[in-house]
Amino acid sequence: MVRHSSTRARTAGKFGSMCKVSFVAIATFALVACQSQSQFQTPSDLLFAPTFSKTRQNLPYTRNTPYDCRTFTGSGWKGIASGTVYDFSDRYQTSQAGCFKTQQQCLAWLSAMRSFIDVPRFIRCNPHTA
């Protein structure tokens, strides 16, 4: 019987510490939610809040950068990305091209473009010589 009561005491101690951790987590979440109350008025505002804007100004442009194909010299890789972007009620077509020295740079740029383009028409890297 002594063993049984000491096991209960250990289990109750573990349960008490778990309750404390849970309470701290819930209190922290509640405080964060109260601080952002001025920004979000209803639960649907929080649920449907945009995580980032997909406007034309936020696309990864290569124009007037070292990756602009108009000024690229030598051999490398040409990345082309085209498709439709949806930004809530706005919908627009985009088409971008960039020239890169390595295939890894080209693929990294295409990966960034994939995060913006919702319906891709084509996305590819091809060997390129300027």
XYZ file of C-alpha atoms in Angstrom:
130
model
C 0.000 0.000 0.000
C 2.858 2.372 0.616
C 4.056 1.986 -2.945
C 0.593 2.714 -4.288
C 0.234 5.995 -2.374
C 3.729 7.201 -3.363
C 2.929 6.491 -7.032
C -0.235 8.571 -6.677
C 1.750 11.413 -5.175
C 4.244 11.375 -8.078
C 1.425 11.247 -10.639
C -0.353 14.136 -8.931
C 2.912 16.144 -8.947
C 3.387 15.580 -12.675
C -0.235 16.495 -13.347
C 0.140 19.706 -11.332
C 3.212 20.803 -13.267
C 1.452 20.063 -16.590
C -1.493 22.199 -15.476
C 0.851 25.074 -14.657
C 2.534 24.876 -18.066
C -0.855 24.744 -19.805
C -2.112 27.725 -17.815
C 0.958 29.797 -18.715
C 0.556 28.946 -22.412
C -3.143 29.874 -22.401
C -2.486 33.111 -20.516
C 0.265 34.075 -22.958
C -1.998 33.442 -25.934
C -4.806 35.465 -24.333
C -2.493 38.424 -23.698
C -1.237 38.378 -27.271
C -4.820 38.215 -28.551
C -5.793 41.198 -26.383
C -2.876 43.266 -27.667
C -3.859 42.715 -31.282
C -7.517 43.545 -30.576
C -7.120 47.018 -32.074
C -6.056 45.458 -35.357
C -8.663 42.679 -35.557
C -12.263 43.325 -34.564
C -13.878 39.933 -35.171
C -12.674 36.335 -35.331
C -13.222 36.343 -39.110
C -10.814 39.308 -39.395
C -8.136 37.199 -37.762
C -9.011 34.100 -39.778
C -8.966 35.828 -43.156
C -6.154 38.306 -42.510
C -3.602 38.296 -45.343
C -0.192 36.921 -44.466
C 1.518 38.969 -47.170
C 0.483 41.162 -50.026
C 0.916 39.881 -53.567
C 0.851 43.232 -55.297
C 2.953 43.895 -58.385
C 5.420 45.912 -56.302
C 6.247 42.863 -54.159
C 7.185 40.521 -57.028
C 10.908 39.667 -57.272
C 11.825 41.802 -60.295
C 15.126 41.406 -62.131
C 14.886 44.621 -64.162
C 17.790 47.020 -63.485
C 19.570 44.439 -61.321
C 22.659 42.325 -62.072
C 20.196 39.614 -63.180
C 18.612 41.726 -65.932
C 18.956 39.828 -69.239
C 19.410 43.084 -71.155
C 22.773 43.679 -69.443
C 23.805 40.052 -68.872
C 27.031 38.985 -70.588
C 28.631 35.571 -70.927
C 27.056 32.179 -70.477
C 24.680 31.127 -67.736
C 21.037 30.264 -67.170
C 17.883 32.133 -68.168
C 14.879 31.740 -65.909
C 11.399 32.477 -67.185
C 8.287 32.567 -65.007
C 4.780 33.451 -66.146
C 1.276 32.988 -64.822
C -1.670 34.432 -62.958
C -1.460 36.046 -59.516
C -4.503 36.364 -57.254
C -4.447 39.015 -54.534
C -7.907 38.617 -52.992
C -10.256 40.301 -55.513
C -7.391 41.445 -57.773
C -6.148 39.172 -60.530
C -3.301 39.947 -62.897
C -0.921 38.261 -65.302
C 2.816 38.423 -64.755
C 5.799 37.393 -66.802
C 9.405 37.730 -65.641
C 12.786 36.705 -66.991
C 16.169 36.704 -65.285
C 19.678 35.673 -66.314
C 21.982 33.998 -63.789
C 25.544 32.679 -63.741
C 24.618 29.357 -62.100
C 21.693 26.979 -62.330
C 21.299 27.100 -58.532
C 20.718 30.878 -58.643
C 18.170 30.425 -61.398
C 16.310 27.713 -59.485
C 16.314 29.838 -56.308
C 14.727 32.737 -58.215
C 12.120 30.402 -59.708
C 11.319 29.152 -56.226
C 10.622 32.727 -55.113
C 8.452 33.284 -58.182
C 6.472 30.098 -57.425
C 5.490 31.563 -54.069
C 3.867 34.526 -55.848
C 2.350 32.916 -58.941
C -0.868 31.069 -58.120
C -1.578 29.576 -61.558
C 1.714 29.137 -63.447
C 1.748 29.105 -67.226
C 5.407 28.155 -67.435
C 8.351 28.201 -65.043
C 11.728 26.996 -66.263
C 15.502 27.511 -66.424
C 17.334 27.083 -69.711
C 21.027 27.390 -70.614
C 21.678 30.883 -71.983
C 24.514 32.642 -73.790
C 24.440 36.395 -74.235
